[in-house]
Coordinates of C-alpha atoms in Angstrom, one line a residue:
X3 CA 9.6 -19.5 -20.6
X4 CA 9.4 -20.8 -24.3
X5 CA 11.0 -24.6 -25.4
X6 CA 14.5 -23.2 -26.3
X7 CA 18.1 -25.1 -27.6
X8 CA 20.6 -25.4 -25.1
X9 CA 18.1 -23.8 -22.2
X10 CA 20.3 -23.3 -19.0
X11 CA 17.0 -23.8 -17.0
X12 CA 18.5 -26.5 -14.6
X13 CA 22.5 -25.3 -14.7
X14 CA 20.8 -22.0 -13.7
X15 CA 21.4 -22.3 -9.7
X16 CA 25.0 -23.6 -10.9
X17 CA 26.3 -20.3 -12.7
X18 CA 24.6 -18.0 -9.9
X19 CA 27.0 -20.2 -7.4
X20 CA 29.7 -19.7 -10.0
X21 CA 28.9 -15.6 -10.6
X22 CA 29.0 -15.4 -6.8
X23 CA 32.5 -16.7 -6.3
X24 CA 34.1 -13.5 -7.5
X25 CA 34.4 -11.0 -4.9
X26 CA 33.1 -8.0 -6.9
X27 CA 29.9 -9.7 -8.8
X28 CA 27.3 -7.0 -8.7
X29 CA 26.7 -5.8 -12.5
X30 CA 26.4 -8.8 -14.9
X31 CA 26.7 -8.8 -18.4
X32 CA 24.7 -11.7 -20.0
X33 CA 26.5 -11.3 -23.5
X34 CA 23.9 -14.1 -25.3
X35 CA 21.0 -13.5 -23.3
X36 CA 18.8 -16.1 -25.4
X37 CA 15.5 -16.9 -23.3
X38 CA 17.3 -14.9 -20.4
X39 CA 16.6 -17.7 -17.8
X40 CA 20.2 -17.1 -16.9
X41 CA 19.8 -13.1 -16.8
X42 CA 16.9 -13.6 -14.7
X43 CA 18.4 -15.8 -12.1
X44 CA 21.1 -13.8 -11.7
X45 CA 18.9 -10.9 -11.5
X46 CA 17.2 -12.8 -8.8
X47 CA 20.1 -13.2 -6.7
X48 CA 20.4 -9.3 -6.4
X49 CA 22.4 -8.2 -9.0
X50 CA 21.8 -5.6 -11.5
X51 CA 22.3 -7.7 -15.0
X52 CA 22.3 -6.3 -18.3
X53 CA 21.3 -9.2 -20.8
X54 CA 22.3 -8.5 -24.8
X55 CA 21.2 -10.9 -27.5
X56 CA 20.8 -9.2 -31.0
X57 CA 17.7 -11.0 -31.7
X58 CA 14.3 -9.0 -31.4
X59 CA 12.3 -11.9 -29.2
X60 CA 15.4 -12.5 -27.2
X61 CA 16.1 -8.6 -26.6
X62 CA 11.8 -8.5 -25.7
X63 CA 12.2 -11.6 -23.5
X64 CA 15.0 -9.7 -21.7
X65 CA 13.2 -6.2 -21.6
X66 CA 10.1 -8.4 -19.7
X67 CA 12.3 -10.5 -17.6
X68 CA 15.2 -8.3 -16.5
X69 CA 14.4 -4.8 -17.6
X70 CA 11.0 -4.2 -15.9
X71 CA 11.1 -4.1 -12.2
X72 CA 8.1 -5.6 -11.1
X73 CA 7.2 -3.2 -8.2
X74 CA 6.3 -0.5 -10.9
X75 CA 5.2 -2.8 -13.7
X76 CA 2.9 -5.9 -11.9
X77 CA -0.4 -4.2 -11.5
X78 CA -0.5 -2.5 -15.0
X79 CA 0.8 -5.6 -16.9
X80 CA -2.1 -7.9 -15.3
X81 CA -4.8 -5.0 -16.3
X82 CA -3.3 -5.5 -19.7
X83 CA -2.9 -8.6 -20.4
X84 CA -6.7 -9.5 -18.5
X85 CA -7.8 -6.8 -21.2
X86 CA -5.8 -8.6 -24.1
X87 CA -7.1 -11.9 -23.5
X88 CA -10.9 -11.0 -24.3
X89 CA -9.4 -9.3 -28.2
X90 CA -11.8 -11.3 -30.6
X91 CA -10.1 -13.5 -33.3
X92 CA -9.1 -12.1 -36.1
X93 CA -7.0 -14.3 -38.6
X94 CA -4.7 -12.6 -40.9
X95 CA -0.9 -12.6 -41.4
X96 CA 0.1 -14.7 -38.7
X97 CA -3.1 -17.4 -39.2
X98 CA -2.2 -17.6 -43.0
X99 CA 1.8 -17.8 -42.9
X100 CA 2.1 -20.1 -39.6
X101 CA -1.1 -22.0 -39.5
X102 CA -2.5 -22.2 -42.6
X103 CA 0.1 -22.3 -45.5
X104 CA 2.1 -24.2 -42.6
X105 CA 1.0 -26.3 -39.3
X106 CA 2.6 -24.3 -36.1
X107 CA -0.6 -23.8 -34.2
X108 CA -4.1 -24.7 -34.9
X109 CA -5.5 -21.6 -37.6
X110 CA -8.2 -20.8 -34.1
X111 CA -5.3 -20.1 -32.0
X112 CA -3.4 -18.5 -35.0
X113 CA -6.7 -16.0 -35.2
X114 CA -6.3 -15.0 -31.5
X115 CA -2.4 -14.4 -31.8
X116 CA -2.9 -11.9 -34.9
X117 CA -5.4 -9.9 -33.2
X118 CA -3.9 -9.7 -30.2
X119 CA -0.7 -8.8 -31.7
X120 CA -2.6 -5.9 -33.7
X121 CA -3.9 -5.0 -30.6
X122 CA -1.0 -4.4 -28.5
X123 CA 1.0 -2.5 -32.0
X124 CA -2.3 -0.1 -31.8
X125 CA -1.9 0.8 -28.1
X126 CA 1.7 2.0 -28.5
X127 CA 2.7 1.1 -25.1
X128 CA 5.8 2.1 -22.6
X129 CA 8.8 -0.4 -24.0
X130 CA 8.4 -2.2 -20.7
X131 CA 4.6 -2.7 -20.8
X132 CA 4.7 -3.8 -24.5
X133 CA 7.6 -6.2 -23.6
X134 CA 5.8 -8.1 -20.4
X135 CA 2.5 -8.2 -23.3
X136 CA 4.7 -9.8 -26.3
X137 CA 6.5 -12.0 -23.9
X138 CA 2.9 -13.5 -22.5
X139 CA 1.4 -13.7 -26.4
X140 CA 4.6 -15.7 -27.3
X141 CA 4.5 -17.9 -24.6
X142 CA 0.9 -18.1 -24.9
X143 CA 1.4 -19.3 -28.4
X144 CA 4.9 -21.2 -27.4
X145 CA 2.3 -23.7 -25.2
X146 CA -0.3 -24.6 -28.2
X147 CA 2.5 -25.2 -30.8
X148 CA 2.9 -27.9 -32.8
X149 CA 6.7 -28.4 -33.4
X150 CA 9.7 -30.3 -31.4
X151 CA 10.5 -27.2 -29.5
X152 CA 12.4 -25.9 -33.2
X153 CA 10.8 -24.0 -35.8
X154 CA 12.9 -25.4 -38.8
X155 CA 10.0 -27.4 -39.3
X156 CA 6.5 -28.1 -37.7
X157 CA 4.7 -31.8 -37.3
X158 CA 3.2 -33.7 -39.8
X159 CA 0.0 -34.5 -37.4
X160 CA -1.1 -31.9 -34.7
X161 CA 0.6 -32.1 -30.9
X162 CA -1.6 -33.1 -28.3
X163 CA -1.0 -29.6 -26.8
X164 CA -2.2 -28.0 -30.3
X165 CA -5.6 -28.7 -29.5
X166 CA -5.6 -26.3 -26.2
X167 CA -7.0 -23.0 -25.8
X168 CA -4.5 -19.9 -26.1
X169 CA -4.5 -18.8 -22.8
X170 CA -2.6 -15.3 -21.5
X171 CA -0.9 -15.4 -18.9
X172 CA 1.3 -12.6 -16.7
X173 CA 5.0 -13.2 -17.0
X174 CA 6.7 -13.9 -13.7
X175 CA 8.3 -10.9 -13.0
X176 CA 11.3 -9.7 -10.6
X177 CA 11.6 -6.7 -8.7
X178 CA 14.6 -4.4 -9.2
X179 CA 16.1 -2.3 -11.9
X180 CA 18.0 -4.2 -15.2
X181 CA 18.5 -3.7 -18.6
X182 CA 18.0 -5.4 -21.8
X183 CA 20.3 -4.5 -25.2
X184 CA 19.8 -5.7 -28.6
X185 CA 23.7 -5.3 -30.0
X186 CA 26.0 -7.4 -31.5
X187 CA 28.1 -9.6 -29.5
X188 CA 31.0 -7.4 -29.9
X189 CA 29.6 -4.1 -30.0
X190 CA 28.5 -5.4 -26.6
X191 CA 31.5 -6.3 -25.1
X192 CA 32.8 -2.6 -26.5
X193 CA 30.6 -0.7 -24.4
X194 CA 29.1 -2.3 -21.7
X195 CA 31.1 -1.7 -17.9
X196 CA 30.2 -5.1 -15.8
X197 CA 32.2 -7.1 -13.0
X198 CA 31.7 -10.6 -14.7
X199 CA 30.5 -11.2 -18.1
X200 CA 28.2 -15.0 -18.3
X201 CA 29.7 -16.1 -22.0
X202 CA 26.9 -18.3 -24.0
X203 CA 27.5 -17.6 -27.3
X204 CA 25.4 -20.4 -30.1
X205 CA 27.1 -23.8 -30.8
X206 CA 26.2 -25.3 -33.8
X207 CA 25.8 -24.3 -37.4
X208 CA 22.1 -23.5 -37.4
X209 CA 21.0 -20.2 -37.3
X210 CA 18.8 -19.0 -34.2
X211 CA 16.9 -17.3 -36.5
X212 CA 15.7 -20.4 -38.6
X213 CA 15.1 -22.3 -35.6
X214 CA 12.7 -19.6 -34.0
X215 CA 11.8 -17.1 -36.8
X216 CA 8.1 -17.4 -35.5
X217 CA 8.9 -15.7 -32.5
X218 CA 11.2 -12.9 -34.6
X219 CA 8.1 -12.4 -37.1
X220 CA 5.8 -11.7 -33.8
X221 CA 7.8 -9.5 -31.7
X222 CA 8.9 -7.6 -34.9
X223 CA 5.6 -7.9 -36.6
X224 CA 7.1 -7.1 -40.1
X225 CA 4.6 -10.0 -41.7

């Protein structure tokens, strides 16, 4: 999963623990779904999680991660993204705006995200399908960055990990039904029927959408 503020990646096994000491604990609302590492472990331990974040990468993340049940999805998204990886570079908005006029990722790697990106808008896949595609292009791209983990600014010299190849990969994904929203926060709490909601909501001033408007620009594609 991508470099993310205030990742839950090793309190994850702790809130499971935590979810599981209520007695009736089997539909999860993840109300700031984020990266959905949480929403996925929870997911993991058998229950059917729906994950909200009104951000368009964090809704994608959570339509790949929690929405899609492997079982259907597995074979057709590693067809895919084999098939996406061998898209020829192609630099255009993405190369210019985040590689070129500014230093995320290297303007090679910046070629292969745009025409992959192009490539995936062209096939107009099932939401699922398109999901588990964005989700490996961004963290495809997330790997061969060149920022602290932030997008609020990128590095004055290149990252060592800048320099890799852009590499697709399949996203790991879990079997069993979920489902991903992209609501408000309160809107969500309105309508959504759950036995425990997990409560994460942002915790300092900066807006999630400066610190990772690349990944907003990709999945919405709005250049």
């Amino acid at each position: 999963m991508i470099k993310y503020i205030g990742s839950k990646r090793v309190l994850v096994p702790h809130i499971v623990r935590g979810v599981a000491a209520f007695p009736k604990s089997a539909r999860v609302l993840d109300l700031f779904s984020g990266t959905s590492r949480v929403a996925r472990g929870l997911k993991e331990s058998g229950r059917f999680v729906i994950a909200n974040d009104h951000l368009s990468y964090a809704a994608t993340l959570a339509r790949c991660y929690v929405q899609a049940d492997a079982s259907r999805w597995r074979d057709q998204a590693a067809r895919l993204v084999a098939d996406l990886a061998t898209t020829p570079p192609a630099p255009g908005y993405f190369t210019k705006a985040f590689c070129e006029d500014a230093r995320y990722l290297q303007p090679r790697n910046g070629a292969r995200v745009d025409a992959i990106r192009e490539e995936i808008a062209r096939r107009s896949l099932p939401p699922e399908l398109e999901a588990i595609a964005l989700v490996s292009l961004m963290e495809a791209a997330d790997r061969v960055d060149s920022t602290t983990g932030v997008q609020m600014a990128y590095l004055k010299k290149w990252a060592a990990r800048s320099f890799n190849e852009l590499e697709l990969r399949v996203p790991a994904l879990l079997e069993g039904p979920g489902q991903s929203l992209r609501l408000e926060a309160a809107e969500a709490a309105a309508c959504v029927e759950a036995d425990v909601a997990y409560i994460d909501p942002p915790y300092n001033q900066h807006s999630y959408m400066g610190n990772y408007h690349m990944w907003e620009s990709l999945i919405r594609w709005d250049k």
